[in-house]
Each structure stands twice: as C-alpha cells, then as structure tokens.
Coordinates of C-alpha atoms and ligand atoms in Angstrom, one line a residue:
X1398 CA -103.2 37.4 -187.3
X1399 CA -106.5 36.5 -185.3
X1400 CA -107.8 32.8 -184.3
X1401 CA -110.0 31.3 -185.7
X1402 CA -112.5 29.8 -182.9
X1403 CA -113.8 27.4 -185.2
X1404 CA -110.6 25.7 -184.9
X1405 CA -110.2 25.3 -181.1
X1406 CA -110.5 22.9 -179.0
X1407 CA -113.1 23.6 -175.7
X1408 CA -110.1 25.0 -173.4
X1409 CA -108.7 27.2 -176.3
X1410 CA -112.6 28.7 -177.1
X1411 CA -113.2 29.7 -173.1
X1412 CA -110.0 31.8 -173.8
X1413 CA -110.5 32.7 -177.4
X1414 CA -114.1 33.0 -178.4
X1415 CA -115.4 36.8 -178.5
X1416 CA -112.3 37.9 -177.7
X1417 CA -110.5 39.5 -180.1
X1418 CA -107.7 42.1 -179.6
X1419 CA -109.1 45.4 -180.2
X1420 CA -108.8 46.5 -183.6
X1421 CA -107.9 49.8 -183.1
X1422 CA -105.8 49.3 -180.3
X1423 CA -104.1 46.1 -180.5
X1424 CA -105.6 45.5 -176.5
X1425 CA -105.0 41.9 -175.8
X1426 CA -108.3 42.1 -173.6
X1427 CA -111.0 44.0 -175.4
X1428 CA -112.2 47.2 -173.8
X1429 CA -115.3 47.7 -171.4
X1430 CA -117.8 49.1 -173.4
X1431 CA -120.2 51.5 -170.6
X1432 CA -121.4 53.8 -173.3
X1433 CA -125.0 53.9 -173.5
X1434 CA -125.7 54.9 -176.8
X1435 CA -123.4 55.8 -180.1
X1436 CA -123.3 58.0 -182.7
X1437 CA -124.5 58.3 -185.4
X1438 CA -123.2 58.9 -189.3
X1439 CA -126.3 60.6 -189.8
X1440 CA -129.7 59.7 -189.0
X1441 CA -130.0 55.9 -189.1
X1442 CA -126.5 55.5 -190.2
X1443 CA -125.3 52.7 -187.5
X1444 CA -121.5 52.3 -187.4
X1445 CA -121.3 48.4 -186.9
X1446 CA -125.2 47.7 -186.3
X1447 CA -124.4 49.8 -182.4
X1448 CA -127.2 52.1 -181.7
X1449 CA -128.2 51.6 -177.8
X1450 CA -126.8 49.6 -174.5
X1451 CA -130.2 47.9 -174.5
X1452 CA -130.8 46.7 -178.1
X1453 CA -126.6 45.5 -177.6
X1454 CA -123.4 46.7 -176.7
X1455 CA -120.1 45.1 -177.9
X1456 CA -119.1 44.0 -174.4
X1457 CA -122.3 42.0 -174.0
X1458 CA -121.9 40.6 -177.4
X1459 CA -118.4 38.9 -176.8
X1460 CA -119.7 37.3 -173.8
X1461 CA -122.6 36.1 -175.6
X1462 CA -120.3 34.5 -178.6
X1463 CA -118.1 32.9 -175.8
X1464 CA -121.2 31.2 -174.5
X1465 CA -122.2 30.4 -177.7
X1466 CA -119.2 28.6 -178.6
X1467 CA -118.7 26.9 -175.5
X1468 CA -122.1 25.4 -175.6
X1469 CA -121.9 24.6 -179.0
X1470 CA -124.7 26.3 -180.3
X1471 CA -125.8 28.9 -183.1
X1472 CA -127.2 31.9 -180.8
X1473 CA -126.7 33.0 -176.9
X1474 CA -128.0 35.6 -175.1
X1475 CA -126.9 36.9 -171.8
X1476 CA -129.4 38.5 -169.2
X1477 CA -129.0 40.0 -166.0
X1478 CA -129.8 36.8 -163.8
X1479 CA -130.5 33.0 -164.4
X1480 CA -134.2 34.0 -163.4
X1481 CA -134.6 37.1 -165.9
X1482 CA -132.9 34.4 -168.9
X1483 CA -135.7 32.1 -167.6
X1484 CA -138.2 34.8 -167.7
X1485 CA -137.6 35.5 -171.4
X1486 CA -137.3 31.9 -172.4
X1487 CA -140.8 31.4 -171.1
X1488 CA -142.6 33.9 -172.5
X1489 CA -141.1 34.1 -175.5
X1490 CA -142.1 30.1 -176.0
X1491 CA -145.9 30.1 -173.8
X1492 CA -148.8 31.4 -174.2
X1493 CA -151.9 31.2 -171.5
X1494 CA -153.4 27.4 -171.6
X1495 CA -149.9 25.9 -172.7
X1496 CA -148.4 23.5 -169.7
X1497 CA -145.0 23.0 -168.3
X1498 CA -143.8 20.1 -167.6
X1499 CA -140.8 20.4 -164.6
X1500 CA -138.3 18.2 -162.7
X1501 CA -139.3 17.5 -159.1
X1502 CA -136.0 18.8 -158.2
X1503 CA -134.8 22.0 -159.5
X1504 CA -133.8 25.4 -158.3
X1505 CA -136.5 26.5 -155.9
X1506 CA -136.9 29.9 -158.0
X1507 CA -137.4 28.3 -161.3
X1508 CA -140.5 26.7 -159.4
X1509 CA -141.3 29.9 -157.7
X1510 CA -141.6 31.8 -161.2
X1511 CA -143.4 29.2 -163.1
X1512 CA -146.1 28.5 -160.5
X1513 CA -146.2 32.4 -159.0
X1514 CA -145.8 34.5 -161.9
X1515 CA -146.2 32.9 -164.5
X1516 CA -149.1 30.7 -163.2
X1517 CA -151.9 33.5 -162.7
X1518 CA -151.1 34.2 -166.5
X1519 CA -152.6 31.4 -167.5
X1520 CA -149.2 28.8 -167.7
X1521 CA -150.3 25.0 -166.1
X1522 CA -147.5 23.0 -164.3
X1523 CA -146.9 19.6 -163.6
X1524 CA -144.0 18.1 -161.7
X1525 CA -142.7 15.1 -162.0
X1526 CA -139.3 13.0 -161.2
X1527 CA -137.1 13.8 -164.9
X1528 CA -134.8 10.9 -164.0
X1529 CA -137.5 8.5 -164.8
X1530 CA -138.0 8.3 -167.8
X1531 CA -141.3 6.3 -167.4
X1532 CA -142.7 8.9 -165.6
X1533 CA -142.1 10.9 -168.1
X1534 CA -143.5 8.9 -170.5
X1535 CA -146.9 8.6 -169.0
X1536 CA -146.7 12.6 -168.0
X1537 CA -146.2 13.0 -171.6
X1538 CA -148.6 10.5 -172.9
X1539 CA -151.3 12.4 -170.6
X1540 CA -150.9 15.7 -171.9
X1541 CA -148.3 16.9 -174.4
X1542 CA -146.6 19.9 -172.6
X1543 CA -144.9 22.7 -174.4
X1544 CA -142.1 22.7 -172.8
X1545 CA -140.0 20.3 -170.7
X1546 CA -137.8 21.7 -168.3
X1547 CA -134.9 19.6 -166.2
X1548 CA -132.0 20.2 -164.2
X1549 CA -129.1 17.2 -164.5
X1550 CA -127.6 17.0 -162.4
X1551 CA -130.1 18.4 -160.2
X1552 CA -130.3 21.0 -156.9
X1553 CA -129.8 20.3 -154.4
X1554 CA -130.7 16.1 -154.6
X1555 CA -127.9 15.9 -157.5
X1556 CA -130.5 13.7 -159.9
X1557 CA -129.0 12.0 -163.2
X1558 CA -131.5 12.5 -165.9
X1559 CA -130.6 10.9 -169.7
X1560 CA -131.2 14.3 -172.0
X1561 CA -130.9 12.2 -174.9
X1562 CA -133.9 9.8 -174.3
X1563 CA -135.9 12.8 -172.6
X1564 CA -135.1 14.6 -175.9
X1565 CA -136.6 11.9 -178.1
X1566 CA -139.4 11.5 -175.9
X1567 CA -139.9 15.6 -176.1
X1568 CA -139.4 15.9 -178.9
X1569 CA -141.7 13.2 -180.1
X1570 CA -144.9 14.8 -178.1
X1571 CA -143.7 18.0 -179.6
X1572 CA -142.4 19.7 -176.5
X1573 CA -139.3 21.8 -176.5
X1574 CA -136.5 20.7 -174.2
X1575 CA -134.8 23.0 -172.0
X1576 CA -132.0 22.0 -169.9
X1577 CA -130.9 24.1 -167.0
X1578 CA -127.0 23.2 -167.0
X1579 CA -125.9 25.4 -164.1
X1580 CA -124.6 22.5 -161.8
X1581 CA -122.7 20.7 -164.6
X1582 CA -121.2 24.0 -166.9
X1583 CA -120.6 23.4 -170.5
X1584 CA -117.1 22.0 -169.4
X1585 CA -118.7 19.4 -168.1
X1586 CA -122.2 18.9 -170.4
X1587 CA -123.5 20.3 -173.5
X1588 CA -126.8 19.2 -173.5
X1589 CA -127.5 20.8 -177.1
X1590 CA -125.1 17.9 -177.9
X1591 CA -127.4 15.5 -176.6
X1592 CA -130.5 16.9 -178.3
X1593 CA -131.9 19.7 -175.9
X1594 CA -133.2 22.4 -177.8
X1595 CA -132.5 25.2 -175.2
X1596 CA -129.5 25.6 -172.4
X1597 CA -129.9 27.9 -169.4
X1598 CA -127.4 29.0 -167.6
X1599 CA -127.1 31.1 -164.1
X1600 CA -124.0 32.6 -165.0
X1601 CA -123.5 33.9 -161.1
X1602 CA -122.4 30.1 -160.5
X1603 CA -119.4 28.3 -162.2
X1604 CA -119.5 30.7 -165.3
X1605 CA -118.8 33.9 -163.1
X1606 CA -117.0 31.1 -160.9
X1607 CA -115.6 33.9 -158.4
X1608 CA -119.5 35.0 -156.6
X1609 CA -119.2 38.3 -157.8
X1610 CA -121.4 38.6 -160.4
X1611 CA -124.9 37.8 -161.2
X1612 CA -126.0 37.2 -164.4
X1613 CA -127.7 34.7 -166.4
X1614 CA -127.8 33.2 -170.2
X1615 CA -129.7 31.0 -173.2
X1616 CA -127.8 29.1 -175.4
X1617 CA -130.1 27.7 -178.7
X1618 CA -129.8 27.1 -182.2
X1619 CA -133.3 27.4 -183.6
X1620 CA -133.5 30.6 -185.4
X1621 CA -137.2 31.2 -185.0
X1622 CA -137.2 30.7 -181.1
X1623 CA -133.5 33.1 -181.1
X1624 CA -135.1 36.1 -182.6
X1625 CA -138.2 35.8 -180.2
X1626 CA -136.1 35.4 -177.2
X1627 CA -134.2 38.4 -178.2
X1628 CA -137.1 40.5 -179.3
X1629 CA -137.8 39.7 -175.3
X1630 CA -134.5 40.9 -173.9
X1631 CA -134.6 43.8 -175.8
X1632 CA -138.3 44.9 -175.3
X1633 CA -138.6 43.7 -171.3
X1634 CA -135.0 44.6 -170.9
X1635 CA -133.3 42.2 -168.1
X1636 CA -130.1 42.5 -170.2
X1637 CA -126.5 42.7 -168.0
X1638 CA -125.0 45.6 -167.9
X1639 CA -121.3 45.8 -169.7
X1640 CA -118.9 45.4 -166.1
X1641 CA -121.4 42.5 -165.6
X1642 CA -120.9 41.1 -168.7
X1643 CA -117.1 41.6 -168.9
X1644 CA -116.6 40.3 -165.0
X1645 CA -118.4 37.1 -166.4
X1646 CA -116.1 36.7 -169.6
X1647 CA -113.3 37.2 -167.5
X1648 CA -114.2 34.5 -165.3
X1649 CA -115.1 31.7 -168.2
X1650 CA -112.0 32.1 -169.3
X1651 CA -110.1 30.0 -166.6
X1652 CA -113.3 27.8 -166.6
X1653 CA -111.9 24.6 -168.0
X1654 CA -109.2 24.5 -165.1
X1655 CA -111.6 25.7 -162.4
X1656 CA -114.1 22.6 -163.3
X1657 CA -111.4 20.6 -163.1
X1658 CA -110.5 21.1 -159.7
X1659 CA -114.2 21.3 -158.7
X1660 CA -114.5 17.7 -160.0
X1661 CA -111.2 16.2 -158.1
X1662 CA -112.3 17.7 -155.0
X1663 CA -116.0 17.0 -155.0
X1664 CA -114.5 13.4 -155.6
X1665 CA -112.4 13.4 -153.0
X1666 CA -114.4 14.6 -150.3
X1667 CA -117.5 12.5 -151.6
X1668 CA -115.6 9.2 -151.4
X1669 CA -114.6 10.6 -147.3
X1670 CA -118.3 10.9 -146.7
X1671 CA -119.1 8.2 -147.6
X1672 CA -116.7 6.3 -145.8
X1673 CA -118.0 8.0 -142.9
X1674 CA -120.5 6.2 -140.6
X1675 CA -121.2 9.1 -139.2
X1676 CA -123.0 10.5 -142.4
X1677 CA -126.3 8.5 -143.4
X1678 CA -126.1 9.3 -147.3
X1679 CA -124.2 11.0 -149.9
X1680 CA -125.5 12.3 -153.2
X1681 CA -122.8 12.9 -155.6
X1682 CA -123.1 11.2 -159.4
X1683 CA -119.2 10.4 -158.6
X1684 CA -120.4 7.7 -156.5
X1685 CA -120.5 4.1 -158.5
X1686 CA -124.0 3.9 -156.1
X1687 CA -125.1 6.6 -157.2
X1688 CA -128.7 5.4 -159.3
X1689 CA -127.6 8.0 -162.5
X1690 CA -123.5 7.2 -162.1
X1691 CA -123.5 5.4 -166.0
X1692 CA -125.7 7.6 -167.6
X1693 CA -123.4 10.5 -165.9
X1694 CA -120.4 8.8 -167.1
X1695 CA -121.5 8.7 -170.9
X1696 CA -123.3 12.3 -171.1
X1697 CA -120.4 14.5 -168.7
X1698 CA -116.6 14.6 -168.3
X1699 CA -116.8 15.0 -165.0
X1700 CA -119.0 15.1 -161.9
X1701 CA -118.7 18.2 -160.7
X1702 CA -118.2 20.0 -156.7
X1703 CA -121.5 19.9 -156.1
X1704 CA -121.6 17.1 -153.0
X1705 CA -125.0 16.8 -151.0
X1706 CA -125.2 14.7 -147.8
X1707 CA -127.7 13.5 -145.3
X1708 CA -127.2 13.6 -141.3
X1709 CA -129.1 11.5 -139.1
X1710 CA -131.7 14.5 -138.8
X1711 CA -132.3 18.3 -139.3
X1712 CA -131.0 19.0 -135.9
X1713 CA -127.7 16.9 -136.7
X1714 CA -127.6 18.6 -140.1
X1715 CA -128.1 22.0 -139.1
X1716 CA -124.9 21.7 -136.4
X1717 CA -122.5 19.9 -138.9
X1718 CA -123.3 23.2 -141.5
X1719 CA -122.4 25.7 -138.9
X1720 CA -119.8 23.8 -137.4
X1721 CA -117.9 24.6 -141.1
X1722 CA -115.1 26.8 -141.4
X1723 CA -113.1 26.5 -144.5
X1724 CA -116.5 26.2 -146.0
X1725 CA -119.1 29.2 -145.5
X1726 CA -122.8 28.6 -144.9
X1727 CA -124.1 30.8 -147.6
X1728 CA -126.5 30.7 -150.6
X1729 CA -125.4 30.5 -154.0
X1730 CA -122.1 27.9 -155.6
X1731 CA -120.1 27.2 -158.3
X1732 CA -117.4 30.1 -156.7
X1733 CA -113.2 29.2 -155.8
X1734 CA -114.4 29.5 -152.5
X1735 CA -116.2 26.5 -151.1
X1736 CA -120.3 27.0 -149.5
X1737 CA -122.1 24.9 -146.9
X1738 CA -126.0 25.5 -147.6
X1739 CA -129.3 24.1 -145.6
X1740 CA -131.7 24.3 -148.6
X1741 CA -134.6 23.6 -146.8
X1742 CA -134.2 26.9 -144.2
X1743 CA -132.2 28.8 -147.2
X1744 CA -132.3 28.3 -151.0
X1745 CA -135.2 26.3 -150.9
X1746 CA -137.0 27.2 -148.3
X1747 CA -139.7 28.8 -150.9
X1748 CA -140.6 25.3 -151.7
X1749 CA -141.3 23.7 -148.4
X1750 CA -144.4 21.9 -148.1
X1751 CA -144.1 21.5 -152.2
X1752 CA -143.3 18.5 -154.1
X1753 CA -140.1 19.8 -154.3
X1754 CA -139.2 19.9 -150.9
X1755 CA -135.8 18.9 -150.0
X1756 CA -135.4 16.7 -147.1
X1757 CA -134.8 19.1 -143.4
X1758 CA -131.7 16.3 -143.4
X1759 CA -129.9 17.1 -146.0
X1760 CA -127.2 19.9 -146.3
X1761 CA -125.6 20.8 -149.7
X1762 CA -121.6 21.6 -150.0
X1763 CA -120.2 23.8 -153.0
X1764 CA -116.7 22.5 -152.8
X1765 CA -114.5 24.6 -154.2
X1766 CA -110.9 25.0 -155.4
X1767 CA -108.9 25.3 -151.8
X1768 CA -106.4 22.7 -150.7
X1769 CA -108.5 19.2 -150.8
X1770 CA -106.9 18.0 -147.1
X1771 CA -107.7 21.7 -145.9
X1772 CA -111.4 21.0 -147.0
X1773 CA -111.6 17.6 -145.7
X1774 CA -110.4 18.4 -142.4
X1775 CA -113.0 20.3 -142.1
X1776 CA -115.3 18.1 -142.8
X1777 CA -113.9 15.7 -140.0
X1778 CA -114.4 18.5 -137.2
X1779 CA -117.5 19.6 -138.2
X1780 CA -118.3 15.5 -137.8
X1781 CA -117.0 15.5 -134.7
X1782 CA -118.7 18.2 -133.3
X1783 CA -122.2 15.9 -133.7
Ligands
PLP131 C1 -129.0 30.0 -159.0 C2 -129.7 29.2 -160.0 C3 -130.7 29.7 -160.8 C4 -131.1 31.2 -160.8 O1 -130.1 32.0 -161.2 P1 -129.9 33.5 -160.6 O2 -128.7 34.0 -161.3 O3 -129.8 33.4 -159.1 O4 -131.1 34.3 -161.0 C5 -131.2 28.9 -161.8 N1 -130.9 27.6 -161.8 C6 -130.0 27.0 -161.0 C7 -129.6 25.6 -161.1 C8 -129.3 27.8 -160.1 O5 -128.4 27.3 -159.2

C-alpha cells in the first residue's frame, strides 16, 4: 500500500510527498541517486524518462514534488542556491527594457543580482517600500513592471506586506508576482494561496533547517512560465546535486515541528526585548505593535524566529552581538542552532549606501530551537555587558 499525498494534511506531506518506499527494494527512505547518466534500452529508449543528472535525476525530483506539495502548487524546481533559483526565474520571465519592481527591504543579493548582473543586460529597477500598498500603487500606475518581487516578512527589517492586495494590484498592471518566502517557510505562508504567481525559496534556511546545505527552489503553477524556468535549469545548469537534494528532503521532513519551535521562541524572546529598556526597538510581526501584526495574523500561522532589534547605536549593537554565546554571530538562519548577525557589516553590507540599507543599529537574531531560558539568558548578559 502507498499514500496518497493528495490526502494529507501539511505535516503528513513534509513527511510523505516524493517519498515513496523504493519499489524494488521496499527502502522506507528512497535511495541517493549519484549516477550521472543511465542506460539505455537502445538508442533513445529512456527507462522512466532518466537520461542525464542535469536534464533530472530521481533524487532531485522527490525533493522537488515535496516542495511542490508543500507550497501547494502544480510545478517546483530545485537549484543549487536561492540566487541560482532567482537567476533562472528572471531570465526565464525578462527580457532587456522590461523593469523590476523590488521591496526596499530584501536579501541584499537579490538586489546585488538584479542591479549588477542583470542590470548591464538591459533589466531597469525600482525600489520601493512593498508594505505600502499606495506606494505601490503609484509605482505601478507610473510604469507597469514585469515583475514584482517582495520579501514578507522581510530581511532583516521583518516588513508585513498583504500578498493578496499586492497580487490584485500586480496582477491588474499585468506584472507577475513573485514572493520570496524564505523567512516565513511554507509552514508558515503559502503565498500561491494568496495569489502570488511564483514562490522562491533559499532552501539553505528553514527548508535545509540544519545549515548544512545550500540550495534553492521555485514553486509555480503556470505551465507556460514552468517549462521556461526549466528549459533554464537545464540549459544554464545551476541544478543541486543529488546529496544536496536528499540532505534538503531530509531536513523538510521535521519542518512542521522545527517552525513550531522557531515561532514559540522568537515569541518568547521578542516579548523579553521588548520589555527591556535597554533595547530601543524590536521588529518581530509577533508584536501586537508591530505596523503588519493583523495582516500577519490573517496571511501566516505563525510568526516565525526571525527577531531583529535596535540598540541605542552601532557601537552598542555591535558589543551586544559579540557579547552572544548561545547564539553565534554568523551569516545565514533558519538552522536548530540560533545566529546573531550585523547586516550592515555582514549580510548586507553589499547594500550600504543603497536604499536598502539597514540601519548600523540594528542587529538580527535567528532564534533557533535550544532551550528558550538558555537563549534568553543570553540575551540578558549580552545586555548587561552594554
Ligand atoms: C539567503 C537568502 C537568499 C539567497 O539564497 P542562497 O541560498 O544564499 O543563494 C534569498 N532570499 C532570502 C530571503 C535569503 O535569506
């Protein structure tokens, strides 16, 4: 007997979907496919559709129906980083003279590609603040871009934007709307739910969940846009590799749980902060302050262990994140293990002096699944140490 996915509930699919016990076998965990290439029952006769590691390989292929399902949408394809899944969405959906149209506040690379590499091929950009809506608007209203891109919520500021109305309003002018749902994971948010025509995913974060894998996905249902994004992984080639892709099913699979835990602590440790007079702000959608906390409520299940706070200054925030223990000053989230990070002298210190430049104040915290009264103790000596 074998489940049927289309019958699970979310927790049941991170476990389920793609994985199938091995038919020859029995294996409860399907095998590691390394083979490069397979053989043939003479020429052109394909057992299964399997011909080369680069055009697909049945590792790959589970991961990407696991994604699939657990976004809720028709097709996924997994890459070898968040930036290379970027790289194909974009050229697979621009051309020279179309304009992007990108949140003020999103992962400095994202930025880096658009305006570095893919802006001396001809690609405009415009940045503007995806939370407001009326900015937007008049963005929109200006110029209809191709595509739409937002982070919610967002790195390292943790903005709420409303995909549903940013949907309509995209889709009105035309635009395709891509939603980068790292920080949140589909555990939290499914933005195709909410009308976004495109999900991206760096899988190295809560996916993974255990920061030892890179990797990177799409997640889309429009069949056209599908077969040009794969026509792209498969003739550029930024595909993962099969221990990649594996190590990355193997991590979804406790998913549900691990977001779970993410979302308690981040709570917890947000609600200390800010309690704290010794902290000047806290960014954490949690928060019933927080300007995005309703729209948060109605479009995620939780809030997530992404907690970003602001110190008097840079000098105060740069002591408090290496006065950490229990949490690592390091690049990167989304891992068990919970990350201190200064964006403005680490992940985004390629956007300094931009419009996307993240106050020198600010420091971000990936909490992650330890002990919460281990983690918040830290907290409190690394305060003290001010
Ligand atoms: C890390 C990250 C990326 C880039 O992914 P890589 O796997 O590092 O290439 C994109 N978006 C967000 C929100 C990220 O945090």
């Amino acid at each position: 007997m074998t489940v049927d996915p289309s019958a699970l509930s979310f927790d049941s699919l991170a476990v389920h979907a793609g994985q199938a016990a091995d038919a020859t076998t029995g294996a409860v965990i399907p095998p590691v496919h390394f083979s490069t290439t397979f053989v043939q029952d003479g020429i052109g006769g394909l057992r299964g559709g399997w011909e080369y590691g680069r055009s697909g390989n049945p590792t790959r292929t589970a991961l990407q129906e696991q994604l699939a399902a657990l976004e809720g949408g028709r097709h996924a394809l997994s890459f070898a980083s968040g930036l290379a899944a970027e790289d194909a969405l974009l050229r697979a959906a621009l051309k020279p003279g179309d304009d992007v149209l990108l949140g003020n506040d999103v992962y400095g690379g994202t930025y880096r590609l658009l305006a570095r590499v893919l802006g001396p091929w001809g690609v405009g950009l415009r940045i503007v603040d995806m939370s407001d809506l009326d900015h937007v608007r008049a963005a929109v209203a200006e110029k209809a871009p191709t595509i739409l891109w937002v982070e919610t919520p967002s790195n390292p500021l943790l903005r709420v934007t409303d995909i549903a109305g940013l949907a309509q309003l995209g889709h009105d002018a035309g635009s395709l709307v891509v939603v980068d749902n790292t920080f949140a994971s589909p555990a939290l948010q499914r933005p195709l739910a909410h009308g976004a025509d495109v999900v991206v995913h760096s899988t190295t974060k809560y996916l993974g969940g255990h920061s030892d894998v890179v990797g990177g996905a799409l997640v889309l249902d429009d069949d056209a846009l599908a077969e040009k994004t794969t026509f792209l992984q498969f003739a550029a080639g930024a595909v993962s590799g099969p221990m990649d892709a594996w190590l990355t099913t193997r991590g979804i699979k406790t998913l549900a749980l691990r977001m779970q835990r993410h979302s308690e602590n981040g709570l917890a440790l947000a609600e200390f902060l800010d309690a704290d007079d010794r902290v000047a702000h806290v960014y954490y959608p949690g928060l019933p302050a927080h300007p995005g906390h309703d729209i948060a409520r109605r479009q995620m299940t939780g809030f997530g262990g992404i907690v970003s706070v602001a110190l008097e200054d840079a000098e105060s925030a740069r002591r408090f994140a290496e006065s950490l223990r229990v949490f690592q000053l390091a690049e990167s989230l989304g891992g068990v293990e919970s990350l201190v990070n200064y964006p403005d002298a680490m992940t985004h210190a390629s956007v300094r002096g931009t419009e996307l430049a993240v106050p020198a104040e600010v420091v971000r915290l990936s909490v992650g699944i330890e002990d919460v009264d281990d983690l918040r103790a830290d907290l409190d000596q690394a305060l003290s140490a001010l």
